[in-house]
Coordinates of C-alpha atoms in Angstrom, one line a residue:
Chain J
X173 CA 4.4 18.4 21.2
X174 CA 7.1 17.1 19.0
X175 CA 6.4 15.3 15.7
X176 CA 9.1 13.4 13.9
X177 CA 8.5 12.7 10.2
X178 CA 10.6 10.0 8.6
X179 CA 11.5 10.5 5.0
X180 CA 12.9 8.0 2.5
X181 CA 14.5 8.6 -0.9
X182 CA 13.2 6.1 -3.4
X183 CA 13.7 5.5 -7.1
X184 CA 11.6 7.7 -9.3
X185 CA 9.2 5.2 -10.8
X186 CA 9.0 7.2 -14.0
X187 CA 12.5 6.0 -14.8
X188 CA 13.5 2.7 -16.3
X189 CA 14.5 0.3 -13.5
X190 CA 18.0 -1.0 -14.2
X191 CA 19.2 -4.1 -12.5
X192 CA 22.7 -5.1 -11.3
X193 CA 24.6 -7.5 -13.5
X194 CA 23.8 -10.4 -11.2
X195 CA 20.1 -9.5 -11.4
X196 CA 19.5 -9.5 -7.6
X197 CA 19.1 -5.8 -6.9
X198 CA 18.4 -2.5 -8.5
X199 CA 21.4 -0.7 -10.0
X200 CA 21.1 2.5 -8.2
X201 CA 24.0 4.3 -9.7
X202 CA 22.2 6.1 -12.5
X203 CA 18.7 6.1 -11.0
X204 CA 17.0 9.4 -10.1
X205 CA 15.7 9.5 -6.6
X206 CA 12.7 11.3 -5.2
X207 CA 11.1 11.5 -1.7
X208 CA 8.6 8.6 -1.2
X209 CA 5.3 10.2 -2.1
X210 CA 3.6 8.7 1.0
X211 CA 6.3 10.3 3.2
X212 CA 5.4 13.7 1.6
X213 CA 1.8 13.0 2.7
X214 CA 3.1 12.3 6.2
X215 CA 5.0 15.6 6.2
X216 CA 1.9 17.5 5.2
X217 CA -0.2 15.9 7.9
X218 CA 2.5 16.9 10.5
X219 CA 2.6 20.5 9.2
X220 CA -1.2 20.6 9.3
X221 CA -1.0 19.6 13.0
X222 CA 1.6 22.2 13.6
X223 CA -0.6 24.8 12.0
X224 CA -3.6 23.9 14.1
X225 CA -2.1 22.9 17.4
X226 CA 1.4 24.1 17.5
X227 CA 4.1 21.5 17.3
X228 CA 7.8 21.1 16.6
X229 CA 8.2 19.2 13.4
X230 CA 11.5 17.4 12.9
X231 CA 12.2 15.9 9.4
X232 CA 14.4 12.9 9.6
X233 CA 16.3 11.1 6.8
X234 CA 19.0 8.5 6.4
X235 CA 22.4 10.0 5.8
X236 CA 23.1 7.3 3.1
X237 CA 19.9 8.0 1.1
X238 CA 20.7 9.7 -2.3
X239 CA 19.8 13.4 -2.4
X240 CA 18.2 13.2 1.1
X241 CA 19.5 16.7 2.0
X242 CA 17.4 18.2 -0.8
X243 CA 14.3 16.5 0.6
X244 CA 15.1 17.7 4.1
X245 CA 15.8 21.3 3.0
X246 CA 12.5 21.2 1.1
X247 CA 10.7 19.9 4.3
X248 CA 12.2 22.9 6.2
X249 CA 11.1 25.2 3.5
X250 CA 7.6 23.9 3.8
X251 CA 7.5 24.5 7.6
X252 CA 9.5 21.8 9.4
X253 CA 11.4 23.3 12.3
X254 CA 14.6 21.3 11.9
X255 CA 16.1 18.4 9.9
X256 CA 18.2 15.5 10.9
X257 CA 20.2 12.8 9.1
X258 CA 20.9 9.5 10.8
X259 CA 24.1 7.7 9.9
X260 CA 24.8 4.2 10.8
X261 CA 22.2 2.2 8.9
X262 CA 23.0 1.1 5.4
X263 CA 20.8 -0.2 2.8
X264 CA 17.2 0.3 1.8
X265 CA 15.7 -2.5 3.9
X266 CA 13.0 -1.6 6.3
X267 CA 14.3 -3.6 9.3
X268 CA 17.7 -1.9 9.5
X269 CA 16.2 1.5 8.9
X270 CA 13.6 0.9 11.6
X271 CA 16.3 -0.1 14.0
X272 CA 18.3 3.0 13.3
X273 CA 15.3 5.4 13.6
X274 CA 14.2 3.6 16.8
X275 CA 17.7 4.0 18.3
X276 CA 17.6 7.7 17.4
X277 CA 14.1 8.2 18.8
X278 CA 15.1 6.7 22.1
X279 CA 17.5 9.6 22.6
X280 CA 15.2 12.1 20.8
X281 CA 11.7 11.2 21.8
X282 CA 8.7 12.4 19.8
X283 CA 5.1 12.4 20.8
X284 CA 4.1 11.4 17.3
X285 CA 6.1 9.7 14.6
X286 CA 4.7 10.0 11.1
X287 CA 5.8 8.2 8.0
X288 CA 4.4 7.1 4.7
X289 CA 2.2 4.0 4.9
X290 CA 4.6 2.2 2.5
X291 CA 7.4 2.8 0.1
X292 CA 7.8 1.5 -3.5
X293 CA 10.9 -0.5 -2.5
X294 CA 10.1 -1.7 1.0
X295 CA 10.3 -5.4 0.1
X296 CA 10.7 -6.5 3.7
X297 CA 7.8 -4.7 5.1
X298 CA 6.7 -1.2 6.1
X299 CA 8.5 1.2 8.3
X300 CA 5.6 2.5 10.6
X301 CA 4.7 -0.9 11.9
X302 CA 8.4 -1.9 12.3
X303 CA 9.1 1.3 14.2
X304 CA 6.0 0.8 16.4
X305 CA 7.1 -2.7 17.4
X306 CA 10.8 -1.7 17.8
X307 CA 9.8 1.1 20.2
X308 CA 7.0 -0.7 21.9
X309 CA 4.5 2.0 20.8
X310 CA 1.0 1.8 19.5
X311 CA 0.9 2.2 15.8
X312 CA -1.7 2.6 13.1
X313 CA -1.3 2.3 9.3
X314 CA -3.4 3.5 6.4
X315 CA -4.2 6.7 8.3
X316 CA -6.1 9.5 6.4
X317 CA -6.5 12.1 9.1
X318 CA -5.0 12.9 12.5
X319 CA -6.3 15.3 15.3
X320 CA -4.7 15.9 18.6
X321 CA -6.7 15.5 21.8
X322 CA -4.6 15.9 24.9
X323 CA -2.6 12.8 25.5
X324 CA -4.2 11.0 22.6
X325 CA -4.6 11.3 18.9
X326 CA -7.8 10.8 17.1
X327 CA -7.0 8.9 13.9
X328 CA -9.0 7.8 11.0
X329 CA -7.9 4.5 9.6
X330 CA -9.1 3.4 6.2
X331 CA -10.1 -0.1 5.1
X332 CA -10.9 -1.4 1.7
X333 CA -14.3 -0.6 0.1
X334 CA -14.5 2.9 1.5
X335 CA -14.9 1.8 5.1
X336 CA -13.0 3.5 7.9
X337 CA -12.6 3.5 11.6
X338 CA -12.1 6.5 13.9
X339 CA -9.6 5.5 16.7
X340 CA -8.3 6.9 19.9
X341 CA -4.6 6.3 20.0
X342 CA -2.6 6.9 23.2
X343 CA 0.5 9.0 22.6
X344 CA 3.3 8.5 21.9
X345 CA 2.4 6.6 18.8
X346 CA 3.6 5.9 15.3
X347 CA 1.3 6.5 12.3
X348 CA 1.6 5.3 8.7
X349 CA 0.0 8.0 6.6
X350 CA -1.9 7.1 3.4
X351 CA -2.9 10.6 2.6
X352 CA -2.9 14.0 4.4
X353 CA -6.1 15.9 4.9
X354 CA -5.0 18.2 2.1
X355 CA -2.6 18.0 -0.9
X356 CA 1.0 18.5 0.1
X357 CA 2.0 22.1 0.1
X358 CA 4.5 23.5 -2.3
X359 CA 7.8 25.1 -1.4
X360 CA 9.0 27.6 -4.1
X361 CA 12.6 26.9 -5.3
X362 CA 13.7 30.4 -4.1
X363 CA 12.5 29.5 -0.6
X364 CA 14.3 26.1 -0.6
X365 CA 17.5 28.0 -1.7
X366 CA 17.1 30.4 1.2
X367 CA 16.7 27.5 3.6
X368 CA 19.9 25.8 2.2
X369 CA 21.8 29.0 3.1
X370 CA 20.3 29.5 6.5
X371 CA 19.7 26.0 7.8
X372 CA 22.1 23.4 9.1
X373 CA 21.0 19.7 9.0
X374 CA 21.8 18.0 12.2
X375 CA 23.9 14.9 11.8
X376 CA 23.2 12.1 14.2
X377 CA 24.9 8.7 14.3
X378 CA 23.6 5.5 15.8
X379 CA 25.0 2.1 16.4
X380 CA 22.7 -0.7 15.1
X381 CA 23.4 -4.4 15.5
X382 CA 23.8 -6.0 12.1
X383 CA 20.9 -8.5 12.3
X384 CA 20.7 -11.4 9.9
X385 CA 18.2 -10.4 7.2
X386 CA 16.6 -13.9 7.0
X387 CA 15.6 -13.3 3.4
X388 CA 17.7 -13.7 0.2
X389 CA 16.8 -12.2 -3.1
X390 CA 17.3 -14.9 -5.8
X391 CA 16.6 -12.6 -8.7
X392 CA 14.8 -9.5 -9.7
X393 CA 13.2 -9.2 -13.1
X394 CA 10.6 -7.1 -14.9
X395 CA 7.3 -8.9 -15.0
X396 CA 6.9 -11.1 -18.1
X397 CA 4.2 -9.7 -20.2
X398 CA 1.8 -12.6 -20.7
X399 CA -0.8 -10.4 -22.3
X400 CA -0.5 -7.0 -23.8
X401 CA -3.0 -4.6 -25.2
X402 CA -3.6 -4.5 -28.9
X403 CA -2.2 -1.0 -29.6
X404 CA -4.3 1.3 -31.8
X405 CA -2.1 3.4 -34.0
X406 CA -3.0 6.4 -36.1
X407 CA -4.0 10.0 -35.8
X408 CA -6.1 11.1 -32.8
X409 CA -9.2 11.0 -35.0
X410 CA -8.5 7.5 -36.3
X411 CA -7.8 6.2 -32.8
X412 CA -11.0 7.9 -31.5
X413 CA -13.0 6.3 -34.3
X414 CA -11.7 2.8 -33.4
X415 CA -12.5 3.3 -29.7
X416 CA -16.0 4.5 -30.4
X417 CA -16.5 1.5 -32.7
X418 CA -15.4 -0.8 -29.9
X419 CA -17.9 0.8 -27.5
X420 CA -20.7 0.9 -30.1
X421 CA -20.2 -2.8 -30.8
X422 CA -21.1 -3.4 -27.1
X423 CA -24.0 -1.0 -27.2
X424 CA -22.3 1.3 -24.8
X425 CA -22.7 4.5 -26.9
X426 CA -26.1 5.8 -27.5
X427 CA -27.0 6.8 -31.0
Chain K
X73 CA 11.5 -26.9 12.3
X74 CA 7.7 -27.0 12.1
X75 CA 6.0 -27.1 8.7
X76 CA 2.9 -25.5 10.0
X77 CA 1.2 -22.5 8.4
X78 CA -0.9 -20.0 10.3
X79 CA -3.4 -17.7 8.5
X80 CA -5.2 -14.8 10.2
X81 CA -8.9 -14.9 9.2
X82 CA -10.5 -11.6 8.4
X83 CA -14.2 -11.2 8.4
X84 CA -16.9 -8.6 8.1
X85 CA -20.5 -9.1 9.1
X86 CA -19.8 -12.7 10.0
X87 CA -18.4 -13.6 6.5
X88 CA -14.8 -14.7 6.1
X89 CA -13.2 -12.4 3.4
X90 CA -12.2 -13.6 -0.1
X91 CA -8.6 -12.6 0.7
X92 CA -8.7 -15.0 3.7
X93 CA -9.8 -17.9 1.4
X94 CA -7.0 -17.1 -1.0
X95 CA -4.5 -17.4 1.9
X96 CA -6.1 -20.6 3.2
X97 CA -5.8 -22.3 -0.2
X98 CA -2.2 -21.4 -0.5
X99 CA -1.6 -22.2 3.1
X100 CA -3.1 -25.7 2.6
X101 CA -0.8 -26.3 -0.3
X102 CA 2.3 -25.3 1.6
X103 CA 1.4 -27.1 4.8
X104 CA 0.7 -30.3 2.8
X105 CA 4.1 -30.0 1.0
X106 CA 5.8 -29.7 4.4
X107 CA 3.8 -32.4 6.1
X108 CA 2.6 -29.8 8.5
X109 CA -0.8 -28.5 9.6
X110 CA -2.8 -25.5 8.4
X111 CA -4.1 -23.4 11.3
X112 CA -6.3 -20.4 11.2
X113 CA -6.7 -17.7 13.8
X114 CA -10.0 -16.0 14.3
X115 CA -10.6 -13.3 16.9
X116 CA -13.7 -11.7 18.4
X117 CA -17.2 -12.8 19.4
X118 CA -18.4 -14.1 16.0
X119 CA -17.8 -17.8 15.4
X120 CA -16.8 -18.3 11.7
X121 CA -15.2 -21.7 12.3
X122 CA -18.0 -23.3 10.2
X123 CA -16.6 -21.4 7.1
X124 CA -13.0 -22.6 7.7
X125 CA -13.3 -26.3 6.9
X126 CA -10.1 -26.3 4.8
X127 CA -8.0 -25.9 8.0
X128 CA -6.7 -28.5 10.4
X129 CA -7.3 -26.3 13.4
X130 CA -9.2 -23.1 14.1
X131 CA -7.7 -21.1 17.0
X132 CA -10.3 -18.8 18.5
X133 CA -9.6 -16.0 20.9
X134 CA -12.2 -13.7 22.3
X135 CA -12.0 -10.7 24.6
X136 CA -14.0 -7.4 24.8
X137 CA -11.0 -5.6 23.2
X138 CA -11.4 -7.9 20.1
X139 CA -15.0 -6.9 19.4
X140 CA -13.7 -4.8 16.6
X141 CA -10.3 -4.8 14.9
X142 CA -7.5 -2.6 16.4
X143 CA -3.9 -3.1 15.5
X144 CA -2.8 -3.0 19.2
X145 CA -5.1 -5.8 20.4
X146 CA -4.7 -8.1 17.3
X147 CA -1.0 -7.8 17.4
X148 CA -0.8 -8.8 21.0
X149 CA -3.0 -11.8 20.5
X150 CA -1.3 -12.9 17.3
X151 CA 2.1 -12.6 18.9
X152 CA 1.0 -14.9 21.7
X153 CA -0.4 -17.4 19.2
X154 CA 2.8 -17.3 17.1
X155 CA 4.9 -18.0 20.1
X156 CA 2.7 -20.8 21.3
X157 CA 1.9 -22.5 18.0
X158 CA 5.3 -21.8 16.4
X159 CA 4.4 -22.0 12.7
X160 CA 6.9 -21.9 9.9
X161 CA 5.0 -19.2 8.1
X162 CA 2.3 -16.7 8.9
X163 CA 0.2 -15.5 6.0
X164 CA -1.6 -12.1 6.1
X165 CA -3.4 -10.2 3.4
X166 CA -1.6 -7.0 2.2
X167 CA -4.5 -4.9 3.2
X168 CA -4.9 -2.5 6.2
X169 CA -4.6 -5.3 8.7
X170 CA -1.5 -6.7 7.0
X171 CA 0.1 -3.3 6.8
X172 CA -0.6 -2.8 10.5
X173 CA 0.5 -6.2 11.7
X174 CA 3.0 -7.8 9.2
X175 CA 6.1 -5.9 9.9
X176 CA 5.3 -5.3 13.6
X177 CA 5.1 -9.1 14.1
X178 CA 8.3 -9.6 12.0
X179 CA 10.0 -7.4 14.6
X180 CA 8.4 -8.7 17.8
X181 CA 8.2 -12.4 16.8
X182 CA 11.8 -12.1 15.3
X183 CA 10.7 -13.4 11.9
X184 CA 11.6 -12.4 8.3
X185 CA 9.0 -10.8 6.1
X186 CA 8.4 -10.6 2.4
X187 CA 5.8 -7.9 1.5
X188 CA 3.6 -7.5 -1.6
X189 CA 3.7 -11.2 -2.3
X190 CA 1.9 -12.4 -5.5
X191 CA 3.3 -15.9 -5.8
X192 CA 4.5 -18.4 -3.2
X193 CA 6.0 -21.8 -3.4
X194 CA 8.3 -24.1 -1.5
X195 CA 11.7 -25.2 -2.5
X196 CA 12.5 -28.1 -0.2
X197 CA 12.2 -26.7 3.3
X198 CA 12.4 -23.1 2.1
X199 CA 9.5 -20.8 1.2
X200 CA 10.1 -18.8 -1.9
X201 CA 8.0 -15.7 -2.4
X202 CA 7.7 -13.5 -5.4
X203 CA 7.0 -9.9 -4.5
X204 CA 5.8 -7.1 -6.7
X205 CA 7.7 -3.9 -5.9
X206 CA 8.5 -0.5 -7.4
X207 CA 5.0 0.2 -8.7
X208 CA 4.8 -3.2 -10.4
X209 CA 7.9 -2.6 -12.5
X210 CA 10.0 -5.3 -10.8
X211 CA 9.3 -8.7 -9.4
X212 CA 11.6 -10.0 -6.7
X213 CA 12.0 -13.7 -6.1
X214 CA 12.9 -14.1 -2.4
X215 CA 13.9 -17.1 -0.2
X216 CA 12.9 -16.9 3.4
X217 CA 15.9 -18.5 5.0
X218 CA 15.0 -17.6 8.5
X219 CA 13.2 -20.2 10.6
X220 CA 10.1 -18.0 10.9
X221 CA 8.5 -16.2 8.0
X222 CA 5.7 -13.8 7.3
X223 CA 4.2 -13.1 3.9
X224 CA 1.8 -10.3 3.3
X225 CA -0.1 -11.2 0.1
X226 CA -1.6 -9.0 -2.5
X227 CA -5.4 -9.7 -2.9
X228 CA -6.3 -11.6 -6.1
X229 CA -3.0 -13.5 -6.2
X230 CA -4.3 -17.0 -5.4
X231 CA -7.6 -18.8 -6.4
X232 CA -10.0 -18.5 -3.5
X233 CA -11.9 -21.8 -4.3
X234 CA -8.8 -23.7 -3.1
X235 CA -9.4 -22.2 0.4
X236 CA -12.8 -23.6 0.8
X237 CA -13.3 -27.1 2.3
X238 CA -15.8 -29.1 4.2
X239 CA -13.5 -30.8 6.8
X240 CA -14.1 -30.5 10.5
X241 CA -11.1 -28.7 12.0
X242 CA -10.1 -29.0 15.6
X243 CA -11.4 -26.0 17.5
X244 CA -8.9 -24.6 19.9
X245 CA -9.9 -21.8 22.3
X246 CA -7.0 -19.8 23.5
X247 CA -6.8 -17.3 26.4
X248 CA -6.4 -13.6 25.6
X249 CA -3.1 -12.0 26.8
X250 CA -3.4 -9.7 29.8
X251 CA -2.3 -6.7 27.9
X252 CA -5.8 -6.5 26.2
X253 CA -7.2 -5.1 29.5
X254 CA -5.4 -1.8 29.0
X255 CA -5.8 -1.1 25.2
X256 CA -3.7 1.7 23.8
X257 CA -5.9 2.0 20.7
X258 CA -9.7 2.0 21.0
X259 CA -12.5 2.4 18.5
X260 CA -14.5 5.6 18.6
X261 CA -16.7 4.9 15.6
X262 CA -17.0 2.8 12.4
X263 CA -17.3 5.1 9.4
X264 CA -19.5 3.5 6.7
X265 CA -18.8 4.3 3.0
X266 CA -20.2 7.5 1.7
X267 CA -23.3 6.5 -0.4
X268 CA -24.4 10.1 -1.3
X269 CA -22.4 10.1 -4.5
X270 CA -22.9 8.0 -7.7
X271 CA -22.0 4.3 -7.2
X272 CA -19.1 3.7 -9.6
X273 CA -19.3 -0.1 -9.0
X274 CA -22.8 -0.1 -10.6
X275 CA -21.9 1.6 -13.8
X276 CA -21.7 -0.3 -17.1
X277 CA -19.1 2.1 -18.5
X278 CA -16.5 4.1 -16.6
X279 CA -14.3 6.9 -17.8
X280 CA -11.3 7.0 -15.5
X281 CA -8.6 9.6 -15.0
X282 CA -5.1 9.3 -13.6
X283 CA -2.1 11.4 -12.7
X284 CA -1.3 12.0 -16.4
X285 CA -4.2 14.4 -16.6
X286 CA -2.0 16.8 -14.8
X287 CA -4.3 19.2 -12.9
X288 CA -7.8 19.7 -11.6
X289 CA -8.6 22.1 -14.4
X290 CA -7.5 19.6 -17.1
X291 CA -9.8 17.0 -15.5
X292 CA -12.6 19.0 -17.3
X293 CA -11.5 17.5 -20.6
X294 CA -12.1 14.0 -19.4
X295 CA -15.3 15.0 -17.6
X296 CA -16.7 16.2 -20.9
X297 CA -16.1 12.7 -22.4
X298 CA -17.7 11.1 -19.4
X299 CA -20.7 13.4 -19.8
X300 CA -20.9 12.6 -23.6
X301 CA -20.9 8.9 -22.8
X302 CA -23.3 9.2 -19.9
X303 CA -20.7 7.5 -17.7
X304 CA -19.5 8.5 -14.3
X305 CA -15.9 9.8 -14.0
X306 CA -13.7 7.7 -11.8
X307 CA -10.0 8.0 -11.0
X308 CA -6.9 6.4 -9.7
X309 CA -5.4 7.2 -6.2
X310 CA -3.2 10.2 -7.1
X311 CA -6.1 12.1 -8.5
X312 CA -8.1 11.5 -5.3
X313 CA -5.2 12.2 -3.0
X314 CA -4.6 15.5 -4.8
X315 CA -8.2 16.5 -3.8
X316 CA -9.3 16.8 -7.5
X317 CA -12.1 14.3 -7.1
X318 CA -14.0 12.7 -4.1
X319 CA -13.0 9.4 -2.5
X320 CA -16.2 7.9 -3.7
X321 CA -14.7 7.8 -7.2
X322 CA -11.5 6.0 -6.4
X323 CA -10.8 2.7 -8.2
X324 CA -8.2 0.4 -6.7
X325 CA -7.1 -1.3 -3.6
X326 CA -7.8 1.6 -1.2
X327 CA -10.8 2.6 -3.2
X328 CA -13.5 0.5 -4.9
X329 CA -13.2 -2.7 -7.0
X330 CA -15.1 -2.2 -10.3
X331 CA -16.2 -4.6 -13.0
X332 CA -17.9 -2.5 -15.7
X333 CA -18.6 -3.7 -19.3
X334 CA -16.0 -1.2 -20.4
X335 CA -13.3 0.8 -18.6
X336 CA -11.7 3.7 -20.4
X337 CA -8.5 5.0 -18.7
X338 CA -6.7 8.2 -19.4
X339 CA -3.3 9.1 -18.0
X340 CA -3.3 6.0 -15.6
X341 CA 0.0 4.2 -15.6
X342 CA -1.4 1.2 -13.8
X343 CA 0.2 0.8 -10.3
X344 CA -0.6 -2.7 -8.9
X345 CA -3.0 -1.2 -6.4
X346 CA -5.0 0.3 -9.3
X347 CA -5.0 -2.8 -11.4
X348 CA -6.3 -4.8 -8.5
X349 CA -9.4 -2.7 -8.6
X350 CA -10.3 -2.8 -12.3
X351 CA -8.5 -5.7 -14.1
X352 CA -11.8 -7.7 -14.2
X353 CA -13.6 -5.2 -16.4
X354 CA -14.9 -6.9 -19.6
X355 CA -13.2 -4.4 -21.9
X356 CA -10.3 -2.2 -20.9
X357 CA -9.1 0.6 -23.2
X358 CA -6.1 2.5 -22.0
X359 CA -4.6 5.8 -23.1
X360 CA -1.1 6.6 -21.8
X361 CA 1.8 8.3 -23.5
X362 CA 4.3 5.8 -21.9
X363 CA 4.2 2.7 -24.1
X364 CA 5.8 0.7 -21.2
X365 CA 3.1 1.6 -18.7
X366 CA 1.8 -1.5 -16.8
X367 CA -1.8 -0.6 -17.6
X368 CA -1.2 -1.9 -21.1
X369 CA -0.5 -5.4 -19.6
X370 CA -4.1 -5.7 -18.5
X371 CA -5.8 -3.5 -21.1
X372 CA -7.4 -5.1 -24.2
X373 CA -6.7 -2.1 -26.4
X374 CA -4.2 0.7 -25.9
X375 CA -3.0 3.9 -27.4
X376 CA -0.1 6.2 -26.7
X377 CA -1.8 9.2 -28.4
X378 CA -1.8 12.2 -26.0
X379 CA -5.1 12.2 -24.0
X380 CA -5.6 15.9 -24.7
X381 CA -5.7 15.2 -28.4
X382 CA -7.6 11.9 -28.1
X383 CA -10.3 12.8 -25.7
X384 CA -11.8 15.7 -27.8
X385 CA -11.6 13.5 -30.8
X386 CA -13.6 10.8 -29.1
X387 CA -16.2 13.4 -28.0
X388 CA -16.4 14.6 -31.6
X389 CA -16.8 11.1 -32.9
X390 CA -19.6 10.4 -30.5
X391 CA -21.3 13.6 -31.4
X392 CA -20.9 12.9 -35.1

């Protein structure tokens, strides 16, 4: 059983989003990048499957992603067996990334491919479905648990309103993980440092046809604030008094 | 180039979903602007065509593999319909079905997709979609220049009344593709929502905690306030995903949609998926140390006082 986990470096949403001077893209030069949080969930689910069933977990990133080596060393420190970067795809768009990962997977097949259900910057769609279609494999998104059962995976897929479906999915398959069965494990910095000394990240390169994107960004902009909260200033006690008054006026506080 | 628009109808228990009506209303507008037709695809044994009077045509496909939704079966059928009916644009909801099918069909139907769409218009022949990305911090206005487009649309973006009509669409029954006889994904069981916990959708007042609370232990602080107010504690997705609270308490797109008389949020920044689940509350009071947090765009009142200072002060104020 081999499980490939595809990781993406995405802008840290805590930061201010700066745009390029022509306003059609993010200015990535000074942005801080972190691993897509849903990809972290996918990694955890893969490691849980390794713990329970035994599997080789391969963490995969794009060579051009900022700080991707750090994310891959961290994945190995958490328990991934090896890490790979794929060169050949540029850009953050899902379609070219999916084409590159699909090309790599054709030569390095996996029984299960796990990735986050979405990413904050996947404007042209989500990787798991793109990958499933590109490889001709069954794929399921919004997955909240995975179990292995011979040549199939038993997968729980979540719908809105708390409904879910348990599915049999023939392997190989691609799964878009919403959340792992437990919170992602933590790798201590000392362990990550050790891994950086002892592990070599494999470097793969693929040739991907430059397909026409078919979409053109006219402009990006922060949402215009049509409404904004009335801000309550003052000491904690003053703010608290105002909030309680608002609730009392609606008879929502007893007494 | 056709100016037709195709919408996938989603239904549960024989009722077409609100999100579908939103897409139909917008689809009607676009198809009319292009002089094309609005077609709606509906799969499975339940005939909901009587609820789809806004459309010009209802395309029905039935097969045992379509008795309940699976990505594999729906994708095969939809791809066949897209190839046969050749619309300019396919509209899907940005829910589980849209996340399953949107980008897969973009690849297999060779179309261009815009995800997280919250506004959609036409500029001459070209669809122009506005997408909400990067946690709602950035909007991207995007032209679909390719001849085939797919938009996955965030729920609540378009008025649903515009999707209801009392016309009599042409009913087209299409054959199911052969691939459905050997499904690669099959349903084991439907899992109904857990009803053993308190129903947060029934509460008049909700106290809600977000990532800013920091840890499971610190959740106690907010729990005390909820107890003092006699309100259930709810939470945004990161708190649920971290395992600090059960799924039954999750507010937002992948959780529950709530509409209490008052919603008090602490340490919630307001990702679009969260706002989708609570923006209709009658009164929203938000506490977040980041003055630029998107939660303040939907809240009626806000404060940047640290929640660990504010919450005990509110508890004291209620007690006093």
